XYZ file of C-alpha atoms in Angstrom:
708
model
C 101.728 78.211 187.262
C 101.669 80.287 184.046
C 99.953 83.670 184.111
C 97.717 82.586 181.193
C 97.046 79.036 179.984
C 94.954 78.598 176.821
C 93.919 74.940 176.524
C 92.474 73.671 173.207
C 90.206 76.666 172.795
C 87.676 76.745 169.947
C 85.137 79.464 169.262
C 82.316 80.081 166.783
C 80.127 83.169 166.667
C 76.364 82.596 166.908
C 74.605 82.276 163.520
C 77.932 81.816 161.758
C 79.208 78.641 160.136
C 82.793 79.894 160.204
C 84.990 78.685 163.073
C 86.840 81.729 164.436
C 89.288 79.668 166.563
C 90.053 75.956 166.471
C 92.000 73.985 169.120
C 94.339 76.828 170.102
C 96.738 76.133 172.973
C 99.628 78.142 174.473
C 100.865 79.650 177.747
C 102.015 83.140 178.661
C 104.432 83.735 181.512
C 104.612 86.856 183.638
C 106.719 89.623 182.105
C 106.519 88.407 178.494
C 106.031 90.712 175.494
C 104.019 88.665 172.996
C 102.816 89.727 169.535
C 99.851 87.965 167.910
C 99.954 88.081 164.114
C 97.490 87.000 161.463
C 95.473 88.124 158.467
C 92.127 89.936 158.751
C 89.520 87.473 160.006
C 92.098 84.971 161.290
C 90.752 85.108 164.869
C 93.297 87.393 166.590
C 90.791 89.801 168.142
C 88.523 86.927 169.145
C 91.414 85.333 171.007
C 92.217 88.632 172.738
C 88.601 88.987 173.871
C 88.545 85.465 175.267
C 91.721 86.075 177.272
C 90.231 89.357 178.538
C 87.038 87.623 179.663
C 84.802 89.431 177.159
C 84.007 86.181 175.323
C 83.817 82.601 176.498
C 85.237 79.713 174.443
C 82.839 77.298 172.749
C 85.242 74.471 173.611
C 88.398 74.206 175.685
C 89.367 76.284 178.711
C 91.194 79.416 179.796
C 93.119 79.451 183.078
C 94.420 82.660 184.629
C 96.775 82.842 187.575
C 94.958 83.795 190.761
C 94.233 87.532 191.135
C 95.523 88.340 187.648
C 93.856 91.514 186.383
C 93.567 91.750 182.603
C 93.086 95.052 180.791
C 92.128 95.124 177.107
C 92.565 98.144 174.823
C 90.321 98.039 171.738
C 91.302 98.861 168.171
C 88.794 101.719 167.944
C 89.136 104.123 170.899
C 85.568 105.420 170.427
C 84.400 101.914 171.356
C 86.327 102.067 174.638
C 85.595 105.571 175.932
C 82.654 105.464 178.359
C 82.511 109.017 179.736
C 82.257 112.499 178.276
C 85.041 114.040 180.406
C 88.668 112.837 180.258
C 89.168 112.481 184.023
C 85.811 110.683 184.422
C 86.700 108.186 181.745
C 90.100 107.405 183.215
C 88.777 107.118 186.771
C 85.884 104.845 185.754
C 87.831 101.580 186.115
C 89.537 102.371 189.446
C 86.158 103.302 190.937
C 84.683 99.995 189.798
C 87.600 98.200 191.455
C 86.780 100.000 194.735
C 89.958 102.043 194.892
C 89.821 104.594 197.702
C 89.135 108.215 196.608
C 92.815 109.039 197.112
C 93.883 105.995 195.069
C 91.388 106.878 192.315
C 92.755 110.405 191.982
C 96.367 109.229 192.121
C 95.950 106.420 189.556
C 93.922 108.695 187.253
C 96.535 111.447 187.215
C 99.447 109.009 186.907
C 97.793 107.192 183.983
C 96.968 110.411 182.132
C 100.450 111.752 182.798
C 102.023 108.545 181.454
C 100.251 108.985 178.097
C 100.776 112.764 177.943
C 97.152 113.778 178.559
C 97.321 115.282 182.039
C 96.831 118.746 180.514
C 93.493 117.481 179.093
C 92.210 116.480 182.554
C 88.880 118.335 182.260
C 88.514 118.219 178.456
C 85.541 116.681 176.647
C 86.392 113.312 175.162
C 84.615 113.934 171.835
C 86.839 116.957 171.189
C 90.076 114.935 171.311
C 91.951 113.995 168.147
C 92.099 110.343 167.101
C 95.605 109.992 168.541
C 94.544 111.578 171.836
C 91.511 109.278 172.037
C 93.754 106.239 171.672
C 96.016 107.549 174.421
C 92.925 108.082 176.596
C 91.821 104.493 175.969
C 95.261 103.343 177.114
C 95.100 105.585 180.196
C 91.693 104.165 181.143
C 93.160 100.661 181.246
C 96.517 101.687 182.753
C 94.716 103.406 185.662
C 93.397 99.997 186.786
C 96.989 98.699 187.213
C 96.419 95.492 185.215
C 98.887 92.602 185.331
C 98.264 91.755 181.664
C 97.676 94.227 178.828
C 95.815 92.920 175.760
C 96.375 95.493 173.001
C 94.169 94.982 169.932
C 95.688 96.823 166.937
C 95.785 100.007 168.958
C 97.992 101.914 166.488
C 96.005 101.230 163.313
C 94.126 104.570 163.274
C 96.774 107.034 164.453
C 99.558 109.088 162.910
C 103.214 108.087 162.870
C 104.220 110.388 165.728
C 101.458 109.104 168.042
C 102.258 105.544 166.997
C 105.923 105.944 167.948
C 104.917 107.476 171.284
C 102.566 104.583 172.098
C 105.060 101.886 171.069
C 107.700 103.512 173.293
C 105.106 103.472 176.069
C 104.621 99.710 175.618
C 108.355 99.114 175.885
C 108.447 101.217 179.043
C 105.613 99.172 180.606
C 107.389 95.977 179.578
C 110.640 97.100 181.240
C 108.631 97.916 184.381
C 107.455 94.290 184.561
C 104.104 94.377 182.755
C 102.978 91.470 180.569
C 101.956 92.561 177.065
C 99.889 90.741 174.450
C 99.988 92.920 171.330
C 97.689 92.051 168.415
C 99.115 93.747 165.328
C 99.381 93.740 161.524
C 102.601 95.721 161.493
C 105.957 93.995 160.971
C 107.906 96.698 162.822
C 105.585 96.415 165.822
C 105.914 92.637 165.797
C 109.715 92.995 165.861
C 109.516 94.806 169.222
C 108.023 91.742 170.939
C 110.130 88.938 172.426
C 107.754 86.186 171.279
C 105.333 85.755 168.390
C 102.116 83.761 168.004
C 100.849 83.488 164.413
C 97.254 82.521 163.657
C 95.905 81.383 160.307
C 92.212 80.597 159.742
C 91.668 80.252 163.483
C 94.582 77.878 164.043
C 97.864 78.552 165.814
C 100.558 77.985 163.168
C 103.594 79.453 164.932
C 104.675 79.925 168.538
C 108.258 80.929 169.154
C 110.752 83.730 169.678
C 110.742 86.799 167.477
C 114.172 85.813 166.161
C 112.904 82.369 165.141
C 109.872 83.870 163.420
C 111.892 86.241 161.229
C 114.248 83.403 160.326
C 111.274 81.474 158.891
C 110.801 83.406 155.654
C 107.734 81.345 154.732
C 105.794 82.621 157.758
C 106.906 86.206 157.198
C 106.012 86.198 153.509
C 102.625 84.543 154.149
C 101.675 87.351 156.548
C 103.427 90.351 155.037
C 104.145 89.333 151.445
C 107.449 88.433 149.833
C 108.611 92.033 149.607
C 107.801 92.858 153.214
C 110.353 95.621 153.860
C 109.565 99.040 152.396
C 112.300 101.512 151.400
C 112.956 104.095 154.091
C 112.385 107.129 151.905
C 111.159 110.549 152.981
C 107.724 111.041 151.433
C 107.958 114.815 151.797
C 110.747 114.884 149.190
C 108.789 112.819 146.686
C 107.774 114.721 143.546
C 106.932 112.329 140.739
C 105.442 114.152 137.787
C 103.707 112.391 134.953
C 102.748 113.900 131.635
C 99.004 113.293 132.036
C 98.931 115.128 135.390
C 98.982 118.681 134.012
C 95.234 119.337 134.078
C 93.447 119.998 137.392
C 90.490 117.864 138.495
C 89.906 119.239 142.010
C 90.817 122.647 143.408
C 90.668 124.118 146.920
C 90.722 127.842 146.230
C 91.614 129.923 149.322
C 89.197 128.081 151.588
C 88.643 128.914 155.249
C 86.814 126.445 157.446
C 86.155 125.731 161.116
C 83.498 123.608 162.810
C 82.569 126.359 165.265
C 81.111 128.683 162.555
C 82.567 131.705 164.364
C 84.858 134.372 162.992
C 87.698 133.494 165.366
C 90.744 132.838 163.195
C 92.481 130.734 165.833
C 89.620 128.182 165.772
C 89.839 127.560 162.026
C 91.212 124.283 160.678
C 91.953 125.892 157.306
C 92.729 129.554 156.654
C 93.034 130.711 153.008
C 94.072 127.190 152.082
C 94.756 126.433 148.405
C 95.609 123.125 146.765
C 95.289 121.683 143.275
C 94.729 117.971 142.623
C 95.923 116.775 139.223
C 93.587 114.878 136.920
C 94.207 111.153 136.450
C 96.762 111.010 139.257
C 97.063 109.274 142.610
C 97.537 111.879 145.366
C 98.346 111.081 149.005
C 97.378 113.435 151.826
C 99.407 113.052 154.994
C 99.519 114.798 158.348
C 99.092 114.175 162.055
C 95.738 113.303 163.622
C 93.528 116.382 163.740
C 95.421 118.220 160.981
C 92.312 118.333 158.756
C 92.776 115.523 156.219
C 89.283 114.063 156.692
C 87.756 117.548 156.782
C 89.408 118.382 153.471
C 87.896 115.304 151.811
C 84.425 116.087 153.194
C 84.712 119.620 151.800
C 85.624 118.129 148.425
C 82.677 115.707 148.528
C 80.194 118.472 149.338
C 79.448 117.191 152.848
C 80.830 120.407 154.362
C 80.760 123.986 153.103
C 83.725 126.336 153.417
C 83.072 129.603 155.275
C 85.013 131.421 152.571
C 86.781 130.465 149.387
C 85.548 127.741 147.074
C 86.013 124.056 146.261
C 85.923 123.420 142.504
C 85.918 120.172 140.558
C 85.619 118.768 137.058
C 82.952 116.261 138.236
C 81.226 115.348 141.495
C 83.695 113.511 143.809
C 82.605 110.507 145.868
C 84.124 109.698 149.258
C 84.859 106.488 151.153
C 84.696 107.689 154.754
C 87.235 106.673 157.383
C 84.720 104.495 159.261
C 82.380 103.750 156.350
C 82.264 100.024 157.197
C 80.068 101.003 160.177
C 77.367 102.232 157.800
C 76.756 99.143 155.663
C 73.005 99.171 154.953
C 72.045 95.910 153.330
C 71.857 92.395 154.724
C 73.975 90.832 151.973
C 77.353 92.073 150.716
C 76.503 92.349 147.001
C 73.280 94.240 147.760
C 75.237 96.843 149.716
C 77.640 97.401 146.819
C 74.650 97.658 144.445
C 72.943 100.389 146.526
C 74.676 103.351 144.851
C 74.481 102.130 141.233
C 70.759 101.365 141.752
C 70.188 104.976 142.786
C 71.843 105.983 139.519
C 69.288 103.885 137.618
C 71.491 100.873 136.849
C 69.804 97.439 136.743
C 70.023 93.924 135.332
C 73.234 92.680 133.718
C 74.838 96.120 133.821
C 74.286 96.353 137.570
C 75.683 92.857 138.116
C 78.800 93.655 136.067
C 79.372 96.888 138.003
C 79.017 95.141 141.380
C 81.272 92.248 140.373
C 83.962 94.603 139.064
C 83.905 96.746 142.212
C 84.114 93.761 144.581
C 86.975 92.189 142.627
C 88.799 95.547 142.526
C 88.492 95.881 146.324
C 89.860 92.341 146.880
C 86.578 90.963 148.225
C 85.742 88.459 145.435
C 82.142 88.425 144.238
C 81.824 84.630 144.045
C 83.041 84.229 147.640
C 81.350 87.168 149.362
C 78.287 88.202 147.317
C 75.830 86.241 149.459
C 77.650 86.700 152.769
C 75.740 88.609 155.416
C 77.460 91.925 156.088
C 77.301 91.559 159.891
C 79.176 88.238 159.684
C 82.227 89.764 157.954
C 85.422 90.589 159.828
C 86.415 94.217 160.354
C 88.883 94.094 157.464
C 86.344 92.466 155.131
C 83.743 95.125 155.998
C 86.256 97.843 155.155
C 86.978 96.235 151.770
C 83.241 95.948 151.103
C 82.739 99.626 151.891
C 85.535 100.507 149.442
C 83.835 98.365 146.796
C 80.602 100.315 147.385
C 82.398 103.555 146.468
C 84.237 102.074 143.468
C 80.851 100.836 142.192
C 79.699 104.456 141.790
C 82.151 104.744 138.858
C 82.856 108.420 139.580
C 85.637 110.341 137.865
C 87.059 111.617 141.180
C 87.396 109.106 144.023
C 88.348 110.089 147.575
C 89.449 107.515 150.158
C 89.913 108.406 153.844
C 92.413 106.001 155.447
C 91.441 103.135 153.098
C 94.042 100.735 154.548
C 93.389 101.382 158.264
C 92.873 98.153 160.179
C 93.947 95.941 157.249
C 96.727 93.370 157.261
C 99.864 93.928 155.196
C 98.687 91.937 152.162
C 95.329 93.654 152.131
C 96.971 97.067 152.432
C 99.059 96.344 149.378
C 96.030 95.040 147.525
C 94.137 98.267 148.271
C 97.083 100.379 147.103
C 97.203 98.361 143.888
C 93.470 98.986 143.461
C 93.970 102.751 143.845
C 96.775 102.707 141.284
C 94.651 100.637 138.885
C 91.850 103.185 139.160
C 94.202 105.999 138.132
C 95.509 103.876 135.251
C 91.913 103.641 134.006
C 91.701 107.444 133.996
C 90.241 108.130 137.452
C 91.522 110.845 139.766
C 92.188 109.298 143.176
C 92.990 111.048 146.463
C 93.640 109.117 149.678
C 94.740 109.940 153.219
C 97.285 107.835 155.052
C 99.613 107.774 158.041
C 102.046 105.401 156.304
C 105.044 106.792 154.460
C 105.385 103.665 152.312
C 101.849 104.208 150.976
C 102.500 107.877 150.214
C 105.520 106.776 148.180
C 103.185 104.804 145.906
C 101.375 107.996 144.847
C 102.226 110.374 141.997
C 102.031 113.260 144.465
C 102.015 113.509 148.249
C 100.948 116.549 150.263
C 101.549 117.042 153.969
C 98.527 118.812 155.537
C 100.313 120.289 158.523
C 100.580 123.930 157.557
C 96.965 124.964 156.965
C 98.261 128.174 155.385
C 99.454 126.069 152.416
C 98.864 128.034 149.217
C 99.379 127.030 145.608
C 98.551 128.653 142.291
C 95.303 126.981 141.264
C 93.189 126.552 138.162
C 90.027 128.539 138.977
C 88.123 127.798 135.745
C 86.490 124.661 137.193
C 82.850 124.804 138.402
C 82.132 124.790 142.174
C 81.415 121.450 143.826
C 77.697 120.679 143.806
C 75.744 121.310 146.984
C 74.409 118.049 148.402
C 70.916 117.415 149.674
C 70.409 116.445 153.306
C 73.132 118.750 154.713
C 70.757 120.481 157.141
C 70.003 117.225 158.932
C 73.675 116.288 158.822
C 74.724 119.576 160.442
C 72.164 119.082 163.211
C 73.553 115.619 164.005
C 77.141 116.860 163.839
C 76.390 119.490 166.479
C 74.238 117.221 168.622
C 77.105 115.875 170.715
C 78.503 119.326 171.434
C 75.135 120.916 172.175
C 74.153 118.029 174.444
C 76.918 118.648 176.944
C 78.414 122.052 176.268
C 76.840 124.332 178.892
C 77.173 128.120 178.704
C 80.544 129.818 178.441
C 79.120 133.168 179.602
C 79.911 134.313 183.135
C 76.724 134.913 185.093
C 75.245 134.737 188.581
C 73.720 131.324 187.822
C 76.885 130.051 186.157
C 78.879 130.921 189.285
C 76.702 128.740 191.536
C 78.048 125.364 192.730
C 76.591 122.375 190.854
C 74.343 121.354 193.767
C 72.773 124.824 194.021
C 72.150 124.880 190.282
C 70.051 121.749 190.803
C 68.246 123.229 193.817
C 67.292 126.480 192.049
C 66.155 124.613 188.942
C 64.125 121.988 190.813
C 62.442 124.621 192.969
C 61.234 126.604 189.942
C 60.472 123.528 187.830
C 58.401 121.741 190.494
C 56.681 124.975 191.530
C 55.628 125.530 187.933
C 53.395 122.435 188.152
C 52.132 122.456 191.752
C 50.765 126.021 191.854
C 46.953 126.140 191.821
C 46.159 129.857 191.466
C 46.749 132.137 188.504
C 48.539 134.893 190.492
C 50.995 132.379 191.969
C 51.520 130.665 188.608
C 52.141 134.040 186.983
C 54.623 134.891 189.746
C 56.683 131.775 189.023
C 56.423 132.503 185.289
C 58.023 135.907 185.939
C 60.572 134.232 188.245
C 61.566 131.896 185.417
C 62.285 134.955 183.253
C 64.389 136.409 186.055
C 66.216 133.048 186.208
C 66.930 133.342 182.471
C 68.195 136.912 182.857
C 70.518 135.943 185.738
C 71.894 133.107 183.576
C 72.326 135.508 180.627
C 70.231 133.237 178.437
C 69.998 134.731 174.890
C 66.746 136.706 174.689
C 66.245 136.155 170.941
C 66.721 132.424 171.354
C 64.170 132.407 174.200
C 61.556 134.305 172.184
C 61.989 132.049 169.154
C 61.589 128.954 171.335
C 58.440 130.323 173.004
C 56.916 131.215 169.640
C 57.329 127.591 168.583
C 55.353 126.453 171.633
C 52.524 129.011 171.442
C 50.700 127.329 168.519
C 50.439 124.139 170.592
C 49.091 126.099 173.565
C 46.484 127.664 171.311
C 45.588 124.245 169.890
C 44.987 122.837 173.393
C 42.947 125.951 174.209
C 40.665 125.442 171.198
C 40.280 121.710 171.892
C 39.198 122.466 175.459
C 36.608 124.974 174.245
C 35.117 122.396 171.888
C 35.341 119.131 173.787
C 35.507 119.737 177.537
C 32.052 119.439 179.145
C 30.542 122.616 180.601
C 29.363 122.511 184.213
C 25.886 124.021 184.600
C 27.186 126.152 187.494
C 30.094 127.468 185.418
C 29.787 131.018 184.144
C 29.710 131.189 180.331
C 31.762 134.089 178.917
C 31.270 133.358 175.217
C 29.421 130.722 173.197
C 29.045 129.943 169.472
C 27.571 126.485 168.712
C 29.768 123.804 170.320
C 32.453 126.402 171.091
C 31.897 127.405 174.724
C 34.241 129.640 176.708
C 33.652 129.490 180.461
C 35.440 130.869 183.512
C 36.790 127.421 184.528
C 37.975 126.657 180.986
C 39.738 130.010 180.787
C 41.304 129.387 184.191
C 42.453 125.919 183.083
C 43.957 127.315 179.863
C 45.841 130.093 181.654
C 47.182 127.635 184.242
C 48.370 125.332 181.455
C 49.973 128.302 179.706
C 51.906 129.394 182.798
C 52.848 125.821 183.828
C 54.094 124.822 180.390
C 56.080 127.965 179.633
C 57.588 128.173 183.134
C 58.705 124.548 182.941
C 60.094 125.073 179.434
C 62.061 128.207 180.363
C 63.538 126.751 183.572
C 64.563 123.533 181.823
C 66.151 125.454 178.935
C 68.061 127.737 181.296
C 69.233 124.811 183.457
C 70.639 122.965 180.438
C 72.203 126.210 179.226
C 73.877 127.034 182.538
C 75.301 123.617 183.491
C 77.878 121.432 181.791
C 78.268 117.670 181.830
C 80.729 117.557 184.705
C 78.476 119.722 186.891
C 75.443 117.596 185.998
C 77.177 114.516 187.366
C 78.695 116.248 190.422
C 75.416 117.950 191.319
C 73.410 114.754 190.896
C 75.772 112.822 193.141
C 75.584 115.534 195.841
C 71.812 115.788 195.503
C 71.349 112.045 195.969
C 73.997 111.644 198.688
C 71.408 111.373 201.531
C 70.152 108.155 199.882
C 73.448 106.460 200.749
C 72.232 106.396 204.382
C 69.649 103.857 203.201
C 72.285 101.764 201.348
C 71.039 102.949 197.933
C 73.921 102.815 195.364
C 73.968 106.482 194.348
C 77.237 106.049 192.456
C 75.535 103.724 189.972
C 72.862 106.350 189.277
C 75.467 108.991 188.459
C 77.404 106.465 186.364
C 74.288 105.747 184.318
C 73.789 109.506 183.847
C 77.394 109.784 182.659
C 76.900 106.890 180.237
C 73.787 108.591 178.844
C 75.868 111.719 178.221
C 78.288 109.547 176.304
C 75.699 107.417 174.487
C 73.458 110.167 173.050
C 76.301 111.868 171.111
C 77.437 108.419 169.949
C 74.009 107.731 168.443
C 74.042 111.142 166.776
C 77.480 110.285 165.388
C 76.163 106.955 164.048
C 73.178 108.674 162.436
C 75.473 111.301 160.885
C 77.738 108.585 159.481
C 74.798 106.719 157.927
C 73.433 109.923 156.408
C 76.862 110.837 155.007
C 77.123 107.476 153.266
C 73.533 107.748 152.001
C 74.256 111.208 150.586
C 77.446 110.004 148.893
C 75.687 106.982 147.358
C 72.720 109.000 146.144
C 70.264 107.805 148.778
C 69.330 111.312 149.919
C 68.708 114.439 147.942
C 66.656 117.589 147.828
C 63.053 116.415 147.808
C 59.861 118.439 148.006
C 56.842 117.397 149.994
C 56.500 115.853 153.438
C 55.642 112.338 152.197
C 58.607 112.221 149.799
C 60.977 113.368 152.547
C 59.679 110.619 154.854
C 60.216 108.032 152.102
C 63.780 109.266 151.689
C 64.441 108.875 155.415
C 62.910 105.395 155.751
C 66.081 103.572 154.520
C 67.962 105.191 157.435
C 65.770 103.648 160.134
C 66.867 100.007 159.871
C 70.654 100.659 159.701
C 70.391 103.214 162.511
C 68.427 100.744 164.650
C 71.039 98.061 163.972
C 73.881 100.468 164.764
C 72.108 101.532 167.971
C 71.988 97.917 169.109
C 75.601 97.423 168.051
C 76.694 100.573 169.885
C 74.857 99.430 172.993
C 76.594 96.049 172.715
C 80.005 97.708 172.244
C 79.370 100.038 175.181
C 78.407 97.075 177.358
C 81.660 95.391 176.323
C 83.616 98.547 177.209
C 81.948 98.654 180.640
C 82.816 94.996 181.207
C 86.433 95.681 180.232
C 86.501 98.293 183.029
C 85.071 95.822 185.587
C 81.684 97.539 185.863
C 78.944 95.288 187.220
């Protein structure tokens, strides 16, 4: 019996008239290395999800050999990572498969070692680079020892060095006897497989050996274009100068920047960095994952502010973010493209012309896609639509962060042609890429590896305009870190084991509410301060936090004086009209004061003195006695771990939506509470939709790791 037998499978997504797969049949034998090829929206990922058990066919059947374990690696690693700590994420699957503790530890370390992440064992997952996250996603699946790997475009978002490493890893697994099903858009990756399946509009149009596929030029050209082999030229040696490129449009003048906002030089992404972007030219920025390409573009677009130095520009740049397709606001495609121009005051025929031009330029034709619902588009189509939304702003300086990521070969070339056309019309275009062949299409290419890069720059340009809404954006950016960071200061509380941190906190926290006398309540209030001192909690931060609470305490005090009934036996201390101060009311107010502030201080100190890993370890130890009653404690701690992962994800989604709103003119500096609320209202619906989508994606990731 074959390892996998796909029998006349068809699939349609709910509320969609488009058939994703139609009568697809094939078999996969153990030990095969199969590549699945096809254009964006052809049904490749859908097929991979059906084989992995994440979707069920509308028609037909899927048969797997008995006891075959399938592991799927998603295209976007952020969609696959389920825990906030590297070792917890990798061990998640083995635990769900009931590996013994020894087996869990062994498989976790072996998997992380195989992808080169063993030295990141205790690191936070959100702090990893994009390439490291993809390796972690691979480790999480590898740790489960699957018989079949389904790999869905896993190299589309990583740099060339990481890509080579991962492809070598696949070949190693294949030589060790693993069965690989690699969904890819890349011709070089396809050539590494021993067999190729090609899908077109949901139908299987080719099934044969890799040699046979490349001999059929019609298939190759239909998927990759007629000129499908790029010249092997070193982009770093490319210096193409054009006459019109003498004047500067965008200048980074000795900028220093780091996300930590500290003065530590070693933590800076850029240190005295200078670069000049020529007007009317196409400039490619290259560099490994985490080198600062995306950060540089956000600095240029005014979404980040340099700690020193200055970003200067001839006009306000607009930016197509790396994952901007996740922040599509409107229900219909054309409406989303029209969002920015509408904010600029465009309407009627002029608006229609602008939207049509932008959609045609981004290779998502207006007549075909204008009335399509955005959620029904494929990943590649959403990316094209998001590019159209930026082109529609008609800015003089256009920035594109990985504009071809996740696109098939034809679409990549179409996007590159669009970028070149924009420069031919007089625009200044900067884009980031991991592909040498794309950098070769630019007038200039810059490798952002040495952040000490310095160039003589034109400093006569005005500084980039400060954007509205940055305060909220900064808060959301830091939310994930603040949620799980814990204190780095050494203290008596910090030195306690995780379980004892819980015990001390719970004792003070519960006591703050159950005390009935003022002396005892005051004693625990003082104890909470001692707790803060032992944890080395910042005094200024504590005082500022307490001052924010005091007005509410005073409000409750006044309300009690006015509205609580007065017992005739109660001693009246002061009375003016309906305002009556009695002994019992004063006692009640003081008790509330001590209870509230004690609870607040102990909770703040607990969060400050414990990190994510200790939260989970301590919770599991605290609840361990419940296992005697057959209560699944492990599931409780897993849910806590998922919460730690999910909250920063939502903050990330909100930050992404706000970035896109800022870029497209949806947010700005507004005065007055009501006006600010009106500005924020358009964020609610897309954030709600993205929350549901994130929850759905997270559920899919849990299923892929056999959690039930």
